[in-house]
Short mmCIF file of C-alpha atoms in Angstrom, two decimals:
data_model
loop_
_atom_site.label_atom_id
_atom_site.label_comp_id
_atom_site.label_asym_id
_atom_site.label_seq_id
_atom_site.Cartn_x
_atom_site.Cartn_y
_atom_site.Cartn_z
CA UNK M 295 21.86 28.46 43.32
CA UNK M 296 19.52 29.96 45.88
CA UNK M 297 20.80 30.70 49.35
CA UNK M 298 17.32 30.99 50.87
CA UNK M 299 17.12 27.24 51.46
CA UNK M 300 16.83 27.10 55.24
CA UNK M 301 14.19 24.48 55.75
CA UNK M 302 15.80 21.03 56.15
CA UNK M 303 12.98 19.42 54.22
CA UNK M 304 13.94 21.34 51.11
CA UNK M 305 17.44 19.82 51.18
CA UNK M 306 16.33 16.20 50.89
CA UNK M 307 16.50 14.33 47.64
CA UNK M 308 13.50 13.56 45.48
CA UNK M 309 11.42 10.56 46.52
CA UNK M 310 12.73 7.53 44.62
CA UNK M 311 10.53 5.80 42.04
CA UNK M 312 9.86 2.07 42.29
CA UNK M 313 13.22 1.17 40.80
CA UNK M 314 16.31 3.31 40.71
CA UNK M 315 20.09 3.14 40.42
CA UNK M 316 22.75 4.85 42.55
CA UNK M 317 25.95 6.16 40.95
CA UNK M 318 28.89 6.69 43.30
CA UNK M 319 31.06 9.56 42.10
CA UNK M 320 34.82 9.32 42.59
CA UNK M 321 35.50 12.54 40.70
CA UNK M 322 35.33 11.40 37.09
CA UNK M 323 34.67 13.90 34.32
CA UNK M 324 32.36 11.25 32.87
CA UNK M 325 30.11 10.65 35.92
CA UNK M 326 27.31 12.74 34.48
CA UNK M 327 27.52 10.74 31.24
CA UNK M 328 26.92 7.54 33.21
CA UNK M 329 23.74 9.07 34.60
CA UNK M 330 22.63 10.08 31.12
CA UNK M 331 23.18 6.56 29.74
CA UNK M 332 21.20 5.02 32.60
CA UNK M 333 18.34 7.48 32.04
CA UNK M 334 18.40 6.62 28.32
CA UNK M 335 17.62 3.04 29.38
CA UNK M 336 14.48 4.46 31.06
CA UNK M 337 15.88 3.77 34.52
CA UNK M 338 15.92 6.53 37.12
CA UNK M 339 19.29 7.24 38.75
CA UNK M 340 20.99 9.71 41.06
CA UNK M 341 24.63 10.59 41.67
CA UNK M 342 25.96 10.23 45.22
CA UNK M 343 29.27 11.01 46.87
CA UNK M 344 31.61 8.03 47.20
CA UNK M 345 31.44 8.75 50.96
CA UNK M 346 27.75 7.77 51.13
CA UNK M 347 27.16 5.19 53.86
CA UNK M 348 25.74 1.70 53.14
CA UNK M 349 22.84 2.54 55.50
CA UNK M 350 21.68 5.19 53.00
CA UNK M 351 21.15 2.48 50.40
CA UNK M 352 19.59 0.05 52.85
CA UNK M 353 16.91 2.63 53.68
CA UNK M 354 15.82 3.02 50.07
CA UNK M 355 17.36 0.09 48.25
CA UNK M 356 18.52 0.77 44.68
CA UNK M 357 18.31 -1.94 42.03
CA UNK M 358 22.02 -1.44 41.29
CA UNK M 359 25.08 0.63 42.18
CA UNK M 360 27.55 1.94 39.60
CA UNK M 361 31.04 3.08 40.63
CA UNK M 362 32.40 5.89 38.45
CA UNK M 363 35.92 6.45 37.20
CA UNK M 364 38.33 8.94 38.75
CA UNK M 365 41.45 10.94 37.90
CA UNK M 366 43.00 9.46 41.07
CA UNK M 367 45.09 6.31 41.39
CA UNK M 368 44.09 3.54 43.81
CA UNK M 369 47.74 3.32 44.92
CA UNK M 370 47.56 6.74 46.59
CA UNK M 371 46.58 6.94 50.28
CA UNK M 372 44.59 10.08 49.42
CA UNK M 373 42.57 8.38 46.69
CA UNK M 374 38.77 8.34 47.18
CA UNK M 375 37.31 5.10 48.54
CA UNK M 376 33.86 3.83 49.41
CA UNK M 377 32.87 1.61 52.31
CA UNK M 378 33.73 -2.07 51.86
CA UNK M 379 30.23 -2.86 53.12
CA UNK M 380 28.82 -1.53 49.85
CA UNK M 381 29.94 -4.81 48.25
CA UNK M 382 28.14 -6.84 50.92
CA UNK M 383 24.66 -5.38 50.47
CA UNK M 384 23.60 -7.99 47.92
CA UNK M 385 22.98 -5.23 45.35
CA UNK M 386 24.36 -5.71 41.78
CA UNK M 387 27.41 -3.49 41.23
CA UNK M 388 29.21 -2.28 38.11
CA UNK M 389 32.63 -0.69 38.52
CA UNK M 390 33.91 1.49 35.67
CA UNK M 391 37.68 2.08 35.23
CA UNK M 392 38.76 3.40 38.66
CA UNK M 393 35.60 1.79 40.04
CA UNK M 394 36.81 -1.62 38.82
CA UNK M 395 40.33 -1.04 40.15
CA UNK M 396 38.97 0.04 43.53
CA UNK M 397 36.69 -2.98 43.91
CA UNK M 398 39.58 -5.21 42.85
CA UNK M 399 41.81 -3.76 45.56
CA UNK M 400 39.15 -3.62 48.29
CA UNK M 401 38.01 -7.22 47.67
CA UNK M 402 41.51 -8.73 47.87
CA UNK M 403 42.89 -8.50 44.35
CA UNK M 404 45.95 -6.56 43.17
CA UNK M 405 46.27 -3.42 41.08
CA UNK M 406 49.49 -2.18 39.52
CA UNK M 407 50.59 0.94 37.70
CA UNK M 408 50.73 0.40 33.96
CA UNK M 409 54.10 0.85 32.25
CA UNK M 410 52.37 3.21 29.85
CA UNK M 411 49.11 5.02 30.41
CA UNK M 412 46.37 3.58 28.18
CA UNK M 413 44.35 6.47 26.83
CA UNK M 414 42.07 6.60 23.80
CA UNK M 415 40.66 4.00 21.46
CA UNK M 416 41.43 0.32 22.07
CA UNK M 417 40.29 -2.97 20.59
CA UNK M 418 38.54 -5.15 23.18
CA UNK M 419 38.13 -8.91 22.79
CA UNK M 420 35.24 -10.47 24.71
CA UNK M 421 36.31 -13.85 26.12
CA UNK M 422 33.12 -14.79 27.96
CA UNK M 423 29.92 -13.16 26.82
CA UNK M 424 27.38 -13.92 29.53
CA UNK M 425 24.70 -11.37 30.39
CA UNK M 426 26.96 -8.30 30.38
CA UNK M 427 28.11 -8.77 26.79
CA UNK M 428 24.92 -10.35 25.48
CA UNK M 429 24.34 -9.29 21.88
CA UNK M 430 27.74 -7.56 21.77
CA UNK M 431 30.33 -8.34 19.09
CA UNK M 432 33.33 -10.37 20.26
CA UNK M 433 35.67 -7.62 19.09
CA UNK M 434 34.66 -4.03 19.71
CA UNK M 435 36.12 -0.55 19.96
CA UNK M 436 36.25 0.90 23.49
CA UNK M 437 37.59 4.04 25.14
CA UNK M 438 40.36 3.60 27.71
CA UNK M 439 41.55 6.24 30.18
CA UNK M 440 43.69 4.79 32.96
CA UNK M 441 47.18 4.56 34.41
CA UNK M 442 46.50 1.56 36.65
CA UNK M 443 45.18 -1.88 35.82
CA UNK M 444 44.30 -5.07 37.72
CA UNK M 445 47.16 -7.53 38.15
CA UNK M 446 45.25 -10.21 40.08
CA UNK M 447 41.48 -10.54 40.44
CA UNK M 448 39.82 -11.10 43.85
CA UNK M 449 38.65 -14.59 44.79
CA UNK M 450 35.42 -15.54 43.05
CA UNK M 451 36.06 -13.27 40.04
CA UNK M 452 37.00 -14.24 36.51
CA UNK M 453 38.27 -12.28 33.54
CA UNK M 454 35.75 -11.89 30.72
CA UNK M 455 37.52 -9.55 28.26
CA UNK M 456 40.99 -8.29 27.34
CA UNK M 457 42.86 -5.77 25.20
CA UNK M 458 46.41 -5.98 23.87
CA UNK M 459 47.74 -3.97 26.82
CA UNK M 460 45.28 -5.12 29.47
CA UNK M 461 44.70 -8.88 29.97
CA UNK M 462 42.05 -8.15 32.64
CA UNK M 463 39.90 -5.55 30.88
CA UNK M 464 36.60 -6.81 32.37
CA UNK M 465 35.71 -9.10 35.25
CA UNK M 466 32.70 -10.63 36.94
CA UNK M 467 31.55 -12.45 40.04
CA UNK M 468 28.35 -13.92 38.68
CA UNK M 469 27.17 -15.23 42.04
CA UNK M 470 27.40 -11.83 43.73
CA UNK M 471 26.43 -9.94 40.55
CA UNK M 472 29.51 -7.72 40.77
CA UNK M 473 31.10 -6.66 37.49
CA UNK M 474 34.00 -4.44 36.47
CA UNK M 475 35.03 -2.72 33.24
CA UNK M 476 38.47 -1.22 32.68
CA UNK M 477 37.08 0.90 29.82
CA UNK M 478 34.39 3.62 29.73
CA UNK M 479 31.09 2.35 28.29
CA UNK M 480 29.37 5.69 28.96
CA UNK M 481 31.27 7.75 26.35
CA UNK M 482 30.35 7.96 22.67
CA UNK M 483 33.80 6.62 21.79
CA UNK M 484 32.60 3.20 22.98
CA UNK M 485 29.90 2.66 20.31
CA UNK M 486 28.32 -0.36 22.01
CA UNK M 487 28.71 1.06 25.51
CA UNK M 488 25.06 1.97 25.87
CA UNK M 489 24.07 -1.61 25.14
CA UNK M 490 26.55 -2.91 27.72
CA UNK M 491 25.09 -0.58 30.38
CA UNK M 492 21.60 -1.66 29.29
CA UNK M 493 22.56 -5.33 29.68
CA UNK M 494 23.80 -4.66 33.22
CA UNK M 495 20.62 -2.81 34.16
CA UNK M 496 18.13 -5.26 32.63
CA UNK M 497 19.77 -8.69 32.55
CA UNK M 498 21.83 -8.45 35.75
CA UNK M 499 20.10 -5.87 37.98
CA UNK M 500 16.60 -6.80 36.81
CA UNK M 501 15.47 -3.27 35.95
CA UNK M 502 12.27 -3.13 33.90
CA UNK M 503 13.03 0.27 32.37
CA UNK M 504 9.66 1.80 33.19
CA UNK M 505 10.79 5.31 34.17
CA UNK M 506 9.29 7.71 31.64
CA UNK M 507 8.56 11.40 31.51
CA UNK M 508 4.86 10.60 31.60
CA UNK M 509 5.36 8.80 34.90
CA UNK M 510 7.57 11.64 36.15
CA UNK M 511 4.94 14.28 35.37
CA UNK M 512 2.16 12.28 37.03
CA UNK M 513 4.28 11.65 40.12
CA UNK M 514 5.40 15.30 40.29
CA UNK M 515 1.82 16.57 40.14
CA UNK M 516 0.87 14.30 43.06
CA UNK M 517 3.96 15.28 45.07
CA UNK M 518 3.49 19.02 44.48
CA UNK M 519 -0.16 18.85 45.57
CA UNK M 520 0.77 16.95 48.75
CA UNK M 521 3.67 19.30 49.53
CA UNK M 522 1.88 22.59 48.87
CA UNK M 523 -1.48 21.70 50.37
CA UNK M 524 -3.40 24.93 50.91
CA UNK M 525 -0.26 27.08 50.57
CA UNK M 526 0.79 29.23 47.64
CA UNK M 527 3.85 29.01 45.40
CA UNK M 528 5.88 31.89 43.96
CA UNK M 529 7.78 31.39 40.70
CA UNK M 530 10.09 33.79 38.88
CA UNK M 531 9.08 33.18 35.26
CA UNK M 532 11.68 34.10 32.66
CA UNK M 533 10.09 32.59 29.57
CA UNK M 534 12.94 30.12 29.13
CA UNK M 535 12.41 26.37 28.81
CA UNK M 536 12.95 25.46 32.46
CA UNK M 537 10.75 28.09 34.12
CA UNK M 538 8.11 27.76 31.39
CA UNK M 539 7.73 23.99 31.75
CA UNK M 540 7.80 24.39 35.53
CA UNK M 541 5.04 27.01 35.39
CA UNK M 542 2.76 24.71 33.38
CA UNK M 543 3.53 21.74 35.66
CA UNK M 544 2.76 23.78 38.78
CA UNK M 545 -0.38 25.25 37.23
CA UNK M 546 -1.57 21.73 36.39
CA UNK M 547 -0.94 20.67 39.99
CA UNK M 548 -2.19 23.63 42.02
CA UNK M 549 -3.95 26.04 39.64
CA UNK M 550 -4.26 29.63 40.91
CA UNK M 551 -2.26 28.85 44.05
CA UNK M 552 0.69 29.50 41.75
CA UNK M 553 1.79 33.14 41.43
CA UNK M 554 4.30 33.91 38.67
CA UNK M 555 6.41 37.06 38.58
CA UNK M 556 7.94 38.09 35.27
CA UNK M 557 10.53 40.86 35.62
CA UNK M 558 11.38 42.76 32.45
CA UNK M 559 14.89 43.99 33.25
CA UNK M 560 15.42 45.66 29.88
CA UNK M 561 18.04 43.06 28.98
CA UNK M 562 15.76 40.72 27.04
CA UNK M 563 15.70 39.79 23.37
CA UNK M 564 13.56 41.51 20.77
CA UNK M 565 9.80 41.34 21.59
CA UNK M 566 10.52 38.87 24.40
CA UNK M 567 8.58 40.66 27.11
CA UNK M 568 5.42 40.92 25.02
CA UNK M 569 5.65 37.25 23.98
CA UNK M 570 5.99 35.96 27.54
CA UNK M 571 2.96 37.93 28.78
CA UNK M 572 0.87 36.86 25.80
CA UNK M 573 1.75 33.18 26.15
CA UNK M 574 1.28 32.71 29.86
CA UNK M 575 -1.33 35.25 30.82
CA UNK M 576 -3.58 35.10 27.79
CA UNK M 577 -3.04 31.57 26.48
CA UNK M 578 -2.49 29.56 29.67
CA UNK M 579 -4.42 31.89 32.04
CA UNK M 580 -1.66 31.74 34.64
CA UNK M 581 -1.70 34.21 37.51
CA UNK M 582 1.14 36.38 36.17
CA UNK M 583 2.51 39.64 37.56
CA UNK M 584 4.42 41.59 34.90
CA UNK M 585 6.97 44.04 36.30
CA UNK M 586 8.56 46.63 34.02
CA UNK M 587 11.86 47.44 35.74
CA UNK M 588 13.93 48.38 32.68
CA UNK M 589 14.91 51.85 33.86
CA UNK M 590 16.03 50.59 37.29
CA UNK M 591 18.33 47.92 35.88
CA UNK M 592 19.88 50.12 33.19
CA UNK M 593 20.54 52.92 35.66
CA UNK M 594 22.35 50.49 37.99
CA UNK M 595 24.48 49.23 35.06
CA UNK M 596 25.64 52.67 33.91
CA UNK M 597 29.43 52.71 33.44
CA UNK M 598 29.88 49.07 34.51
CA UNK M 599 31.98 46.93 32.17
CA UNK M 600 33.29 44.17 34.47
CA UNK M 601 31.26 41.00 33.73
CA UNK M 602 31.14 39.68 37.29
CA UNK M 603 30.10 43.09 38.58
CA UNK M 604 27.32 43.16 35.98
CA UNK M 605 26.05 39.82 37.26
CA UNK M 606 26.12 40.96 40.88
CA UNK M 607 24.30 44.20 40.10
CA UNK M 608 21.63 42.41 38.08
CA UNK M 609 21.25 39.78 40.80
CA UNK M 610 20.92 42.35 43.58
CA UNK M 611 18.44 44.45 41.64
CA UNK M 612 16.40 41.37 40.79
CA UNK M 613 16.23 40.53 44.49
CA UNK M 614 14.96 44.02 45.32
CA UNK M 615 12.28 43.90 42.64
CA UNK M 616 11.34 40.33 43.49
CA UNK M 617 11.16 41.02 47.24
CA UNK M 618 8.93 44.03 46.68
CA UNK M 619 6.52 41.95 44.62
CA UNK M 620 6.58 39.11 47.15
CA UNK M 621 5.65 41.50 49.98
CA UNK M 622 2.77 42.87 47.95
CA UNK M 623 1.35 39.43 47.16
CA UNK M 624 0.80 38.44 50.76
CA UNK M 625 1.68 35.21 52.53
CA UNK M 626 3.69 32.85 50.29
CA UNK M 627 5.10 29.66 51.77
CA UNK M 628 6.90 28.14 48.79
CA UNK M 629 9.38 29.32 46.16
CA UNK M 630 9.62 27.26 42.96
CA UNK M 631 12.85 27.11 40.97
CA UNK M 632 13.73 25.45 37.69
CA UNK M 633 17.02 24.11 39.02
CA UNK M 634 18.45 21.33 36.83
CA UNK M 635 20.87 18.51 37.63
CA UNK M 636 23.81 20.17 35.81
CA UNK M 637 23.17 23.29 37.94
CA UNK M 638 23.50 21.15 41.07
CA UNK M 639 26.65 19.47 39.81
CA UNK M 640 28.39 22.62 38.48
CA UNK M 641 27.39 25.14 41.13
CA UNK M 642 27.51 23.09 44.29
CA UNK M 643 29.96 20.25 43.55
CA UNK M 644 28.20 18.06 46.15
CA UNK M 645 29.60 14.70 45.12
CA UNK M 646 33.17 14.89 46.30
CA UNK M 647 34.46 15.27 42.77
CA UNK M 648 36.83 17.87 41.36
CA UNK M 649 34.30 20.02 39.56
CA UNK M 650 34.77 23.73 40.19
CA UNK M 651 32.29 26.58 40.11
CA UNK M 652 32.92 28.32 36.78
CA UNK M 653 30.40 31.11 37.29
CA UNK M 654 27.22 31.70 39.23
CA UNK M 655 24.09 30.08 37.82
CA UNK M 656 21.06 32.31 37.49
CA UNK M 657 17.90 30.32 38.17
CA UNK M 658 16.84 32.60 41.03
CA UNK M 659 20.31 33.09 42.42
CA UNK M 660 21.08 34.51 45.81
CA UNK M 661 17.65 35.20 47.25
CA UNK M 662 18.12 36.36 50.86
CA UNK M 663 17.74 33.96 53.78
CA UNK M 664 15.21 36.20 55.53
CA UNK M 665 12.62 35.30 52.88
CA UNK M 666 12.44 31.82 54.45
CA UNK M 667 10.68 30.07 51.59
CA UNK M 668 10.49 26.32 51.32
CA UNK M 669 11.83 25.31 47.92
CA UNK M 670 9.88 23.41 45.29
CA UNK M 671 12.37 22.09 42.70
CA UNK M 672 10.79 19.25 40.69
CA UNK M 673 13.54 19.35 38.02
CA UNK M 674 16.47 19.23 40.45
CA UNK M 675 17.48 15.77 39.20
CA UNK M 676 16.61 16.22 35.52
CA UNK M 677 18.74 17.10 32.52
CA UNK M 678 17.66 19.75 30.00
CA UNK M 679 16.50 17.24 27.39
CA UNK M 680 14.37 15.52 30.04
CA UNK M 681 12.72 18.84 30.94
CA UNK M 682 11.89 19.24 27.26
CA UNK M 683 10.34 15.75 27.29
CA UNK M 684 8.30 16.75 30.35
CA UNK M 685 7.13 19.84 28.47
CA UNK M 686 6.06 17.65 25.59
CA UNK M 687 4.06 15.45 27.99
CA UNK M 688 2.36 18.60 29.30
CA UNK M 689 1.39 19.60 25.77
CA UNK M 690 3.57 22.68 25.41
CA UNK M 691 4.30 23.85 21.85
CA UNK M 692 7.72 23.45 20.24
CA UNK M 693 8.21 27.23 20.39
CA UNK M 694 8.54 26.92 24.17
CA UNK M 695 10.04 23.42 24.50
CA UNK M 696 12.84 24.00 22.01
CA UNK M 697 13.69 27.53 22.99
CA UNK M 698 17.44 27.89 23.24
CA UNK M 699 19.01 28.69 26.66
CA UNK M 700 19.33 32.35 27.56
CA UNK M 701 21.52 33.66 30.42
CA UNK M 702 19.88 35.08 33.53
CA UNK M 703 21.73 38.42 33.17
CA UNK M 704 20.41 38.54 29.61
CA UNK M 705 22.04 40.67 26.93
CA UNK M 706 24.21 42.39 29.55
CA UNK M 707 26.71 39.51 29.32
CA UNK M 708 26.53 39.53 25.52
CA UNK M 709 27.55 43.18 25.39
CA UNK M 710 31.27 43.32 26.11
CA UNK M 711 31.81 46.56 27.96
CA UNK M 712 29.26 49.19 28.98
CA UNK M 713 25.56 48.36 28.73
CA UNK M 714 23.52 51.21 27.25
CA UNK M 715 20.09 51.47 25.68
CA UNK M 716 21.73 52.22 22.33
CA UNK M 717 24.02 49.18 22.45
CA UNK M 718 21.13 46.97 23.60
CA UNK M 719 19.04 48.11 20.64
CA UNK M 720 21.86 47.27 18.22
CA UNK M 721 22.43 43.83 19.75
CA UNK M 722 18.70 42.97 19.80
CA UNK M 723 18.44 43.57 16.07
CA UNK M 724 21.61 41.61 15.29
CA UNK M 725 20.53 38.72 17.52
CA UNK M 726 17.09 38.63 15.88
CA UNK M 727 18.74 38.17 12.45
CA UNK M 728 20.83 35.28 13.76
CA UNK M 729 17.76 33.48 15.10
CA UNK M 730 15.70 34.13 11.97
CA UNK M 731 18.35 32.69 9.66
CA UNK M 732 19.05 29.69 11.90
CA UNK M 733 15.33 28.91 11.92
CA UNK M 734 15.05 29.32 8.13
CA UNK M 735 17.90 26.85 7.71
CA UNK M 736 15.95 24.39 9.96
CA UNK M 737 18.90 24.16 12.35
CA UNK M 738 17.32 25.75 15.42
CA UNK M 739 16.58 22.43 17.17
CA UNK M 740 19.95 20.96 16.26
CA UNK M 741 21.95 23.81 17.79
CA UNK M 742 22.21 24.25 21.55
CA UNK M 743 22.64 28.02 21.32
CA UNK M 744 23.14 30.54 18.53
CA UNK M 745 23.39 34.25 19.28
CA UNK M 746 25.20 37.53 18.63
CA UNK M 747 27.69 39.34 20.85
CA UNK M 748 28.46 43.05 20.60
CA UNK M 749 32.18 43.70 20.92
CA UNK M 750 33.77 46.85 22.44
CA UNK M 751 35.76 47.62 19.30
CA UNK M 752 35.06 49.52 16.11
CA UNK M 753 36.51 48.90 12.70
CA UNK M 754 36.75 50.78 9.44
CA UNK M 755 34.35 49.80 6.67
CA UNK M 756 32.97 51.13 3.43
CA UNK M 757 29.23 51.40 2.77
CA UNK M 758 28.29 52.92 -0.58
CA UNK M 759 30.92 55.57 -1.19
CA UNK M 760 31.34 56.43 2.48
CA UNK M 761 33.84 55.36 5.07
CA UNK M 762 32.28 53.88 8.23
CA UNK M 763 33.71 53.34 11.70
CA UNK M 764 31.28 51.08 13.54
CA UNK M 765 30.85 48.11 15.86
CA UNK M 766 31.92 44.48 15.42
CA UNK M 767 29.45 41.67 16.13
CA UNK M 768 30.56 38.12 16.90
CA UNK M 769 28.35 35.12 16.20
CA UNK M 770 28.43 32.21 18.63
CA UNK M 771 26.74 28.90 17.71
CA UNK M 772 27.41 25.67 19.59
CA UNK M 773 26.22 22.09 19.70
CA UNK M 774 25.85 20.39 23.07
CA UNK M 775 23.86 17.79 24.97
CA UNK M 776 23.41 19.68 28.22
CA UNK M 777 25.71 22.71 28.17
CA UNK M 778 28.41 21.09 30.33
CA UNK M 779 30.64 20.74 27.27
CA UNK M 780 30.10 22.20 23.80
CA UNK M 781 31.57 22.27 20.32
CA UNK M 782 31.29 25.14 17.88
CA UNK M 783 28.64 24.49 15.26
CA UNK M 784 29.94 23.85 11.75
CA UNK M 785 27.39 26.11 10.10
CA UNK M 786 27.30 26.11 6.29
CA UNK M 787 29.35 28.94 4.82
CA UNK M 788 26.34 30.12 2.82
CA UNK M 789 24.34 30.45 6.05
CA UNK M 790 27.11 32.40 7.76
CA UNK M 791 27.23 34.62 4.70
CA UNK M 792 23.50 35.35 4.90
CA UNK M 793 23.70 36.14 8.61
CA UNK M 794 26.65 38.48 8.10
CA UNK M 795 25.07 40.15 5.10
CA UNK M 796 21.78 40.80 6.87
CA UNK M 797 23.38 42.17 10.02
CA UNK M 798 25.72 44.52 8.18
CA UNK M 799 23.03 45.74 5.79
CA UNK M 800 20.04 45.86 8.13
CA UNK M 801 21.46 46.74 11.56
CA UNK M 802 22.68 50.30 11.81
CA UNK M 803 25.82 50.46 13.92
CA UNK M 804 27.56 47.22 12.82
CA UNK M 805 29.90 46.97 9.85
CA UNK M 806 31.80 43.74 10.56
CA UNK M 807 30.80 40.21 11.66
CA UNK M 808 33.13 37.47 12.97
CA UNK M 809 32.46 33.82 13.92
CA UNK M 810 33.56 32.21 17.21
CA UNK M 811 35.10 28.73 16.73
CA UNK M 812 35.99 27.99 20.38
CA UNK M 813 34.96 24.83 22.24
CA UNK M 814 33.87 24.46 25.87
CA UNK M 815 36.25 23.81 27.54
CA UNK M 816 38.50 25.75 27.43
CA UNK M 817 36.12 28.58 26.51
CA UNK M 818 32.67 29.04 28.02
CA UNK M 819 29.58 29.27 25.82
CA UNK M 820 28.78 32.83 26.83
CA UNK M 821 31.54 35.42 26.43
CA UNK M 822 31.02 36.84 29.93
#
């Protein structure tokens, strides 16, 4: 995340659309999933800390408030709580797991520790359908994850569903439009969970579900024009999905008042530099400055094998190059960044939850405070798939919209050990074969990322009648929704065979290929 954000205006949240939903985060690993489910119902939402004051919601009234789960227990004095006044705002509320237990306790009911923790699949019986369970089967599979459960409901509430181990698995106060679920409707393990959330949003909260990417793009164009005025905007264009869609959105809004800087650091994929320049300068006629800084970056990386040190070196050198270009351009008031919602959640942990910073994100990380730009971050509250939808609305081709994520430090963090021109050349060729075969198999859109890694070991092989002693390449392919979690892709064996065969036979310097079958967590997607 950028550290040049000094202007208080740049720290405020996006203006809310006509209808929106607030999600209070109590530290659940599933909070982001709640947001995704709400967005899938075409309702805009944002995640807030559980410490957010009622006055915040009175100023810009949401159509509903959803209380997330939590790893905490309501019995603990240190457990996270929200203001009791939240329940007196007259706004429909849905409490999920811990959220239900908390509202039960705060509103005068009783919660007890379960004799045995209920975790995993459970069979739920709906006792009273009403609006929340409208169109839902009376018996359904749900996902439980709790150690506490309600013993007595607050006055005015009634039980509406139960499981074998939990007589009070859902509750409602129809008059106040306050509902609670002991299970997690947001996870895929609750097959009808999306419909339950949709019922709450439409039938109880009265949401029309009119938030679309078309509306987002139109609103963003207006907002950017109003914000920028006669000023100019600087954007570091990488050629990835986020910065590419942002460049087109900004160009649509302010035309040549946008200045894009593309830095070729020598750590890009095969033909990437030429493709970026051709697309944006020649096709879209964007004001693009192309900086060839390959030699500078590679010289700084000589002899460096520590992954975090690589990142720091690349980040510092990028700042130097970027600053030099910024000074040469003249007066620039705004800096645009393709920051996404997962970046905000992972890097900054602003919601009072337990999420930790795993590694630095590289949108335009660490720009110095003295630059004093005002930030323009239209995607700050969007997920990756929503950015792709925005790109589609802007008419971008699939080649840009569906481009797989690529790390800011580039191939430097896919070469384990020293980064040299020779090793980069080997990895570029291997990586190109991976992408070509994945595309031929028509799996490119279905896979979150697929790439090669060059390992710092050599193995013995035989090619023709000769003994070889060359590098090992690892293949990493994962499926994911937004990169927060990921599973290794179950690629067909025949496809893996073709990839291995092509790399070994066509890329000089590699004689062995292995496949990474690790999930995130505990592993990360990138190796460094």
